[in-house]
Coordinates of C-alpha atoms in Angstrom, one line a residue:
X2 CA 4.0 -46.8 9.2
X3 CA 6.7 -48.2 6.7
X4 CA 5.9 -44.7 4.4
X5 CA 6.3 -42.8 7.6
X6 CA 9.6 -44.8 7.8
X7 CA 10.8 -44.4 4.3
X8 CA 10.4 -40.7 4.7
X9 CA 12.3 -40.7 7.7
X10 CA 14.8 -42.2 5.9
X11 CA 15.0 -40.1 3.3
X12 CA 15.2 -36.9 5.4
X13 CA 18.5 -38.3 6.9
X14 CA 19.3 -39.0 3.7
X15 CA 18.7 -35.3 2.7
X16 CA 20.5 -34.2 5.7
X17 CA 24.0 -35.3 4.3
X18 CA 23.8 -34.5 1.1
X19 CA 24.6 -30.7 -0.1
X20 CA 21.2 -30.4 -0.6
X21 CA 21.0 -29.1 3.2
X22 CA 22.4 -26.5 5.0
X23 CA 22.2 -27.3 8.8
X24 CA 19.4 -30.0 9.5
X25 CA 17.2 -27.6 6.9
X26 CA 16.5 -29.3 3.4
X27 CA 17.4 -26.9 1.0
X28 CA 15.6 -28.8 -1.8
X29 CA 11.8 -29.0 -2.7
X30 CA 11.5 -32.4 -2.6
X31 CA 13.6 -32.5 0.9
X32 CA 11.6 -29.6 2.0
X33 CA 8.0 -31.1 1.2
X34 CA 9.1 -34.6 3.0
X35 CA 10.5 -32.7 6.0
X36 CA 6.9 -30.9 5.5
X37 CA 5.0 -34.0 6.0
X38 CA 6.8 -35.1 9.4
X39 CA 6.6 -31.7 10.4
X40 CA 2.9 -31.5 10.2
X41 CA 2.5 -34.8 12.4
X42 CA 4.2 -32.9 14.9
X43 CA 7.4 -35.4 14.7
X44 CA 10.5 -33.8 14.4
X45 CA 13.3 -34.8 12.4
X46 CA 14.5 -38.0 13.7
X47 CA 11.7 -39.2 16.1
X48 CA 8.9 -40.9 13.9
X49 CA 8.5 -43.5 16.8
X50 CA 6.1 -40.6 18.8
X51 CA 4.0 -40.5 15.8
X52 CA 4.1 -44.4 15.8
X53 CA 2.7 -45.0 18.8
X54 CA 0.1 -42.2 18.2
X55 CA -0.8 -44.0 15.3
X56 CA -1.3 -47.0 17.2
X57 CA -3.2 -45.5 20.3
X58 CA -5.3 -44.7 17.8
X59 CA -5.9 -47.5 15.7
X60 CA -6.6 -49.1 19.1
X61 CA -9.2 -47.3 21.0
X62 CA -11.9 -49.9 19.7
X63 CA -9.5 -52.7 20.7
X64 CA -10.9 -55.3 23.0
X65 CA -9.0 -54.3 26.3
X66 CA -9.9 -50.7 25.6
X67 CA -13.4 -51.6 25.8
X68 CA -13.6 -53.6 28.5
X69 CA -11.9 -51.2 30.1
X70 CA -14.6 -48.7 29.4
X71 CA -16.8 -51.3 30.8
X72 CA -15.2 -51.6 34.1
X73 CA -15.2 -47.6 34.5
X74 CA -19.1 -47.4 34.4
X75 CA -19.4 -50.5 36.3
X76 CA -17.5 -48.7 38.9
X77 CA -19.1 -45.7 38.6
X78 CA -22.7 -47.2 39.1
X79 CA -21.3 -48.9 42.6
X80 CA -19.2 -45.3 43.2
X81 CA -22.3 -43.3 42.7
X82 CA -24.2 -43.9 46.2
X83 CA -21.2 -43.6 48.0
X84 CA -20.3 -40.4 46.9
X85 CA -23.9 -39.4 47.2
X86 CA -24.0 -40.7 51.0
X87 CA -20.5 -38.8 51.5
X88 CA -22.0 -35.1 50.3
X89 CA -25.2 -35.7 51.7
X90 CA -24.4 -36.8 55.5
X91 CA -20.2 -35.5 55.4
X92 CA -19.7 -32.6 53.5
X93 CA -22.3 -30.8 53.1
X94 CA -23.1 -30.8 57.4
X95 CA -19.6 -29.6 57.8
X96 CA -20.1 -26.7 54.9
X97 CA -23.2 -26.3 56.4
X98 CA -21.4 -26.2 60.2
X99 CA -19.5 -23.1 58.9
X100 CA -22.3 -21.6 57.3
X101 CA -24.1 -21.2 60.5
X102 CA -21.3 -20.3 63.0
X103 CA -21.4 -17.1 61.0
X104 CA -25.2 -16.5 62.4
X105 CA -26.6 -15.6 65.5
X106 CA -29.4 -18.4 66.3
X107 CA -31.7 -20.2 68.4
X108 CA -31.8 -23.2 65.9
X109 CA -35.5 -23.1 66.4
X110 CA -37.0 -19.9 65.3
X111 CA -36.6 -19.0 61.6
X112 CA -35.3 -15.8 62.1
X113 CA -31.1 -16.1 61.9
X114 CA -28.8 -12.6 62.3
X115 CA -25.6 -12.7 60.5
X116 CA -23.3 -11.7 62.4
X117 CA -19.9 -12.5 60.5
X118 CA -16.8 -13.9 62.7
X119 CA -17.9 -12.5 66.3
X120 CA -18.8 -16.6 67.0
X121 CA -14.9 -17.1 66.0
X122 CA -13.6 -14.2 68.1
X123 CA -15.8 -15.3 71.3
X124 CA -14.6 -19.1 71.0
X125 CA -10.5 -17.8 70.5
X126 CA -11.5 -16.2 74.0
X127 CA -13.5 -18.6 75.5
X128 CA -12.1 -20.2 78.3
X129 CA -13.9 -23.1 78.9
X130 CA -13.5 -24.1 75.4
X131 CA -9.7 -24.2 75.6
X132 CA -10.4 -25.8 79.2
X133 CA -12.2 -29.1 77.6
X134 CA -9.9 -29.2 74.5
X135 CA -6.5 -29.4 77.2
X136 CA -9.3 -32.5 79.1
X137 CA -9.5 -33.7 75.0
X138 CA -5.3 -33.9 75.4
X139 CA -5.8 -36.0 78.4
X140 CA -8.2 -38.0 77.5
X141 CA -6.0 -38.5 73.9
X142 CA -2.3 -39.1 75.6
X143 CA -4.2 -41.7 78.2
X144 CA -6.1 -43.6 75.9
X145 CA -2.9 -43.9 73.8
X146 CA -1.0 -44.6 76.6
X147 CA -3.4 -47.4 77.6
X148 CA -5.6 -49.0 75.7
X149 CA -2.8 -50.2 72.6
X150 CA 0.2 -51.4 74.9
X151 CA -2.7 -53.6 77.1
X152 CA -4.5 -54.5 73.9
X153 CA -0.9 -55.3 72.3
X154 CA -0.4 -57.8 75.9
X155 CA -3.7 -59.3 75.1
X156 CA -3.7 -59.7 71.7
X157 CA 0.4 -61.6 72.3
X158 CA -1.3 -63.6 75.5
X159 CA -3.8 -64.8 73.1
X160 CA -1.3 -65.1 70.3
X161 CA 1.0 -67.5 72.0
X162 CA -1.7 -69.3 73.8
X163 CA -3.2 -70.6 70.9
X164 CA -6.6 -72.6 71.1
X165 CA -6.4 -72.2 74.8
X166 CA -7.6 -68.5 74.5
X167 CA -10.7 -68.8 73.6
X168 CA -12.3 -68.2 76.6
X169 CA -10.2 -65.1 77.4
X170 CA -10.8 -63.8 73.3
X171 CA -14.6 -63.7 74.6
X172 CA -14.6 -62.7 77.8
X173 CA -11.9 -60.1 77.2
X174 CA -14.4 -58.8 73.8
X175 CA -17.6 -58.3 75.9
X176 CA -17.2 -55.0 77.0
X177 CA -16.2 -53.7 73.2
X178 CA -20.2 -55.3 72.0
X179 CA -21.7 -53.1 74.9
X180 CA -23.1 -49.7 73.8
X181 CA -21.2 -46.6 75.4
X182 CA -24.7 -45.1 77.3
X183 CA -24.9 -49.0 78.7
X184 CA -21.2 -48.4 79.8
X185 CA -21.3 -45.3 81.7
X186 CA -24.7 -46.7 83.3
X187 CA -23.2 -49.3 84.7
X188 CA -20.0 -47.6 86.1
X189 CA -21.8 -45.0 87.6
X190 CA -23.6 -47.1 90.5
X191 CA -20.8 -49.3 90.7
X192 CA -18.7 -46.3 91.4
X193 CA -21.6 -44.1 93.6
X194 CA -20.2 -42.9 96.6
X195 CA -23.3 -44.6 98.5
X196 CA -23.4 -48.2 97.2
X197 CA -21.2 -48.6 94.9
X198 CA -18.5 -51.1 94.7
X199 CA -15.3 -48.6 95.5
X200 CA -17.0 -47.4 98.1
X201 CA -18.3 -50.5 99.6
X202 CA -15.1 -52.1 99.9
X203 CA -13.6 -49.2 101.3
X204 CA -16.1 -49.6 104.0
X205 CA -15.5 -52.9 104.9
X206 CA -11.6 -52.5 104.9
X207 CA -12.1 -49.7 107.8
X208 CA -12.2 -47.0 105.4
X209 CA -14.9 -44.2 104.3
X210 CA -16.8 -43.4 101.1
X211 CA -15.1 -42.8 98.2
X212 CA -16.2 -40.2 95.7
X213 CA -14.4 -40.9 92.7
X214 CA -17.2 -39.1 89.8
X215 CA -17.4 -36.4 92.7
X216 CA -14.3 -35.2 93.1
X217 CA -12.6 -32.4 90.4
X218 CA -9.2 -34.0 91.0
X219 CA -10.2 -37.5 90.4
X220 CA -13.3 -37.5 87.9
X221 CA -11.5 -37.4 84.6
X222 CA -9.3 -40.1 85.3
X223 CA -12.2 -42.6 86.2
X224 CA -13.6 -42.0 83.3
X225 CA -10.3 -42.5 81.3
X226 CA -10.1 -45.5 83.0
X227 CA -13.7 -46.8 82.2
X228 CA -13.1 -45.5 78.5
X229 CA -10.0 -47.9 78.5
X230 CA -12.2 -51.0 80.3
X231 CA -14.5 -50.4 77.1
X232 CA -12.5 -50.0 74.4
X233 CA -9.3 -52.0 75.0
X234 CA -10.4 -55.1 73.5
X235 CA -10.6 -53.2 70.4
X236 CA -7.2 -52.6 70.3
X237 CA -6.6 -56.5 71.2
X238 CA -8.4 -57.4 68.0
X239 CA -6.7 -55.0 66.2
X240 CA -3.2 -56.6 67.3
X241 CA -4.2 -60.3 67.0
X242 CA -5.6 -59.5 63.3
X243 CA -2.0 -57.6 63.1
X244 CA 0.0 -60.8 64.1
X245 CA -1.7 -63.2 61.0
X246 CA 0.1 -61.0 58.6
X247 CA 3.3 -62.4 60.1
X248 CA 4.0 -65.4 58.7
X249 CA 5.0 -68.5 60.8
X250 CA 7.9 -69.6 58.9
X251 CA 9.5 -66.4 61.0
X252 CA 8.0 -67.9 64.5
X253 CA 9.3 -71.3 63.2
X254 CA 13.0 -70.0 62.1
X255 CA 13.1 -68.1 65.2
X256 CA 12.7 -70.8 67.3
X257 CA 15.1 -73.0 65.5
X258 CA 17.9 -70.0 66.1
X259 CA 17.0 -70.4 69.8
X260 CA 15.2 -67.7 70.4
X261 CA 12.8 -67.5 73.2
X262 CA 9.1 -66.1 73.1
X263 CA 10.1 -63.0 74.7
X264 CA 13.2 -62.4 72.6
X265 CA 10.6 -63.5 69.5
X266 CA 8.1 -60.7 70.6
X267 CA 10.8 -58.2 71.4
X268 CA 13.3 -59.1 68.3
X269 CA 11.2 -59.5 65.4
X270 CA 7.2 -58.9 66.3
X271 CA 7.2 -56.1 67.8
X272 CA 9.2 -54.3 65.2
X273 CA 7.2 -55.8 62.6
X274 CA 3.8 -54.7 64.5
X275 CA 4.7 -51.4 64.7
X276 CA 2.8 -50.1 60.8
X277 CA -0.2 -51.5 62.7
X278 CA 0.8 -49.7 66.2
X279 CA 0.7 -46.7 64.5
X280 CA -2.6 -46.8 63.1
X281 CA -4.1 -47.6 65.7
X282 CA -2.4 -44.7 67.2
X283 CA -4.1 -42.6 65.3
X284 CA -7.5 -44.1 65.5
X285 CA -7.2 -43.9 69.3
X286 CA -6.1 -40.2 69.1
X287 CA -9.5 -39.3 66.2
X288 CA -11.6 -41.2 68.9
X289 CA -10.7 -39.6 71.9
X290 CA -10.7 -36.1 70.4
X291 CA -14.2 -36.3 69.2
X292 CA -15.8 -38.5 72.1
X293 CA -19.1 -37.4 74.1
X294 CA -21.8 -40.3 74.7
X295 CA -19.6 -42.2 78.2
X296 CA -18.2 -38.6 79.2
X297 CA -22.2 -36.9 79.1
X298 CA -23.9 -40.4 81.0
X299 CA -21.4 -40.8 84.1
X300 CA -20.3 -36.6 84.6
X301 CA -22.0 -34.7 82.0
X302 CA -19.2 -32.7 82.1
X303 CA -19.0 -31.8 85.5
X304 CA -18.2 -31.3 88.4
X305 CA -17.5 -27.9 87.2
X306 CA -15.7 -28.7 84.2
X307 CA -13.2 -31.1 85.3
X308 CA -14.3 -33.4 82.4
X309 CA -16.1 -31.2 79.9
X310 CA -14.8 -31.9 76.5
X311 CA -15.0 -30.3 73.2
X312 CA -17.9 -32.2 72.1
X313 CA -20.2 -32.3 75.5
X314 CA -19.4 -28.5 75.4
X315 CA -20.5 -28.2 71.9
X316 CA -23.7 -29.8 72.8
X317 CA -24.7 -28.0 76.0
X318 CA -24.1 -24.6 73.9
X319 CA -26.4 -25.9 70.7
X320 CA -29.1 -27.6 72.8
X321 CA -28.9 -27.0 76.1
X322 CA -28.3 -23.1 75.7
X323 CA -30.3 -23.0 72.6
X324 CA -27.0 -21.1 71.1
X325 CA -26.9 -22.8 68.0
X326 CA -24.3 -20.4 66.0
X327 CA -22.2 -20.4 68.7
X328 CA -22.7 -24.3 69.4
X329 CA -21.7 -24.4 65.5
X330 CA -18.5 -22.3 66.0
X331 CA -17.2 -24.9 68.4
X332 CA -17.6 -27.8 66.1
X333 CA -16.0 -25.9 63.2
X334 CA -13.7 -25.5 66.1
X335 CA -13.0 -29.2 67.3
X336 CA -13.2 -30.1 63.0
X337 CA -10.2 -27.8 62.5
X338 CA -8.0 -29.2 65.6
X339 CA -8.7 -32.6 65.2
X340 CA -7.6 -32.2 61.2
X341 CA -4.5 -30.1 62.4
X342 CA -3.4 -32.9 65.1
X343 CA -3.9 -35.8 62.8
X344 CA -2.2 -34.3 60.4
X345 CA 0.7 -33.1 62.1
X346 CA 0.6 -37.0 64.2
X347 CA 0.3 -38.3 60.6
X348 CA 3.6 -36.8 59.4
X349 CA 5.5 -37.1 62.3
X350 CA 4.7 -41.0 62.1
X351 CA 5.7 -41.0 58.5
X352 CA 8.6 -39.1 58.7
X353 CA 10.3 -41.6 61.3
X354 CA 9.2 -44.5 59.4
X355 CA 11.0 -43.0 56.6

């Protein structure tokens, strides 16, 4: 380093003396230093890039270099059955998905027809595909609409009531630890239009039986509503675990300004909640565009297809028509819309918070 130094030197040296025309050295001894720096690849002037070369160099067997190369396999081992599990179960079924839209099959037999795009041009045309996507939109605004501002109302109730809520923090989480086929059980007695508990009361208040999973008009929107019943408290845990990442010196020193609790959740939470709000957002909107097991127990779709969705209508073609291409088609389908819509939600959400 101090030769590489002295050289340096002595090429500036060179370069003001009339032994150099321009920065060029016009004698040997000028020439064969400016030679030597040249062939580092420094140019005249900047020995400090083959410094620190030198010194990358000199430590690649240092101690922090090596533990380093420690820590990458160590990471690697642990990274390794993730990545496997991600091809295996994630990409490969939806490279797979594609694969087979392009064939005409039973998914039974083992005889398959390739039949190119005509699965793509039949869904672009299909009706009832573009019927249960606009049901998906529904079911996506409503949820949104919903579940986060009550689960937001819950999770400030239990916020601001402190150890008193722990009652309502259980009773309020039981319907999230049900399964969704336990769910739509349940609400469909209740909600029969002999027996059930709408239409019971309706009788005793003078009235007649109500058909609420019956009726085109109303049967999506009882669902909606039994989606929210399930998976609101969700969304309350998702706000309350939102809330401990605002510290209580803010609480403290908003109280002390004379603020109240309202003008505290309005003023300073709420603005502060709304990162969280927004991912949540999101997760509601991925759920509701790809949900099937409540929707297929209490309607199955019907009546008619007042409440098919993408994914009950994917199923019915793949297992229920035995039209597994076509079935395949759909989920490539919902795969592309859902990406499209998160994206596009994803940027619009970023671009305000910008």
């Amino acid at each position: 380093i101090i030769s590489l130094v002295y050289l340096e030197g002595s090429i500036s040296l060179f370069r003001n003396t009339p032994f150099c025309i321009g920065n060029e050295p016009k004698s040997g001894l000028a020439r064969d230093l400016g030679d030597r720096i040249q062939s580092r690849n420094v140019p005249f002037g900047t020995s400090g890039d083959f410094i620190r070369r030198y010194k990358m160099k000199k430590n690649k067997n240092s101690l922090a270099v090596r533990r380093q190369r420690e820590v990458n396999k160590v990471a690697a081992v642990f990274l390794a059955p993730v990545i496997l599990v991600l091809v295996v179960y994630i990409f490969y079924p939806i490279v797979n998905t594609f694969q087979i839209s392009t064939l005409d099959w039973n998914g039974i037999s083992a005889d398959s027809t390739f039949i190119g795009l005509d699965n793509w041009i039949e869904l672009l045309h299909d009706k009832a595909f573009w019927t249960a996507f606009l049901n998906n939109i529904k079911v996506m605004l409503l949820s949104i609409l919903i579940q986060i501002p009550l689960g937001l109302a819950m999770a400030t109730f239990v916020e601001f009531a402190g150890k008193k809520s722990t009652i309502f923090k259980i009773l309020w989480f039981i319907p999230q630890l049900m399964s969704s086929v336990a769910v739509g059980f349940l609400f469909t007695y209740a909600l029969a239009t002999n027996g059930g508990i709408i239409s019971s009361i309706s009788q005793l208040l003078g009235g007649g039986l109500v058909d609420l999973l019956g009726n085109p008009d109303t049967a999506l929107y009882t669902v909606i509503g039994v989606i929210a019943w399930q998976f609101t408290p969700f969304y309350m845990v998702y706000c309350v675990a939102s809330y401990t990442n605002i510290s209580e010196d803010v609480y403290e020193a908003s109280l002390v300004d004379g603020a109240t609790k309202g003008q505290y959740f309005w003023k300073i939470a709420l603005p502060l909640l709304k990162p969280s709000l927004k991912s949540a957002a999101i997760l509601s909107m991925v759920g509701s565009l790809k949900y099937f097991d409540l929707i297929y127990v209490m309607t199955g779709g019907g009546p008619g297809t007042s409440t098919e969705l993408m994914a009950t209508y994917m199923y019915k073609e793949s297992f229920a028509n035995f039209n597994m291409g076509y079935g395949s088609a759909v989920a490539g389908g919902m795969f592309i819309l859902i990406t499209l819509i998160s994206l596009i939600t994803m940027r619009i959400l970023n671009g305000k918070e910008d």
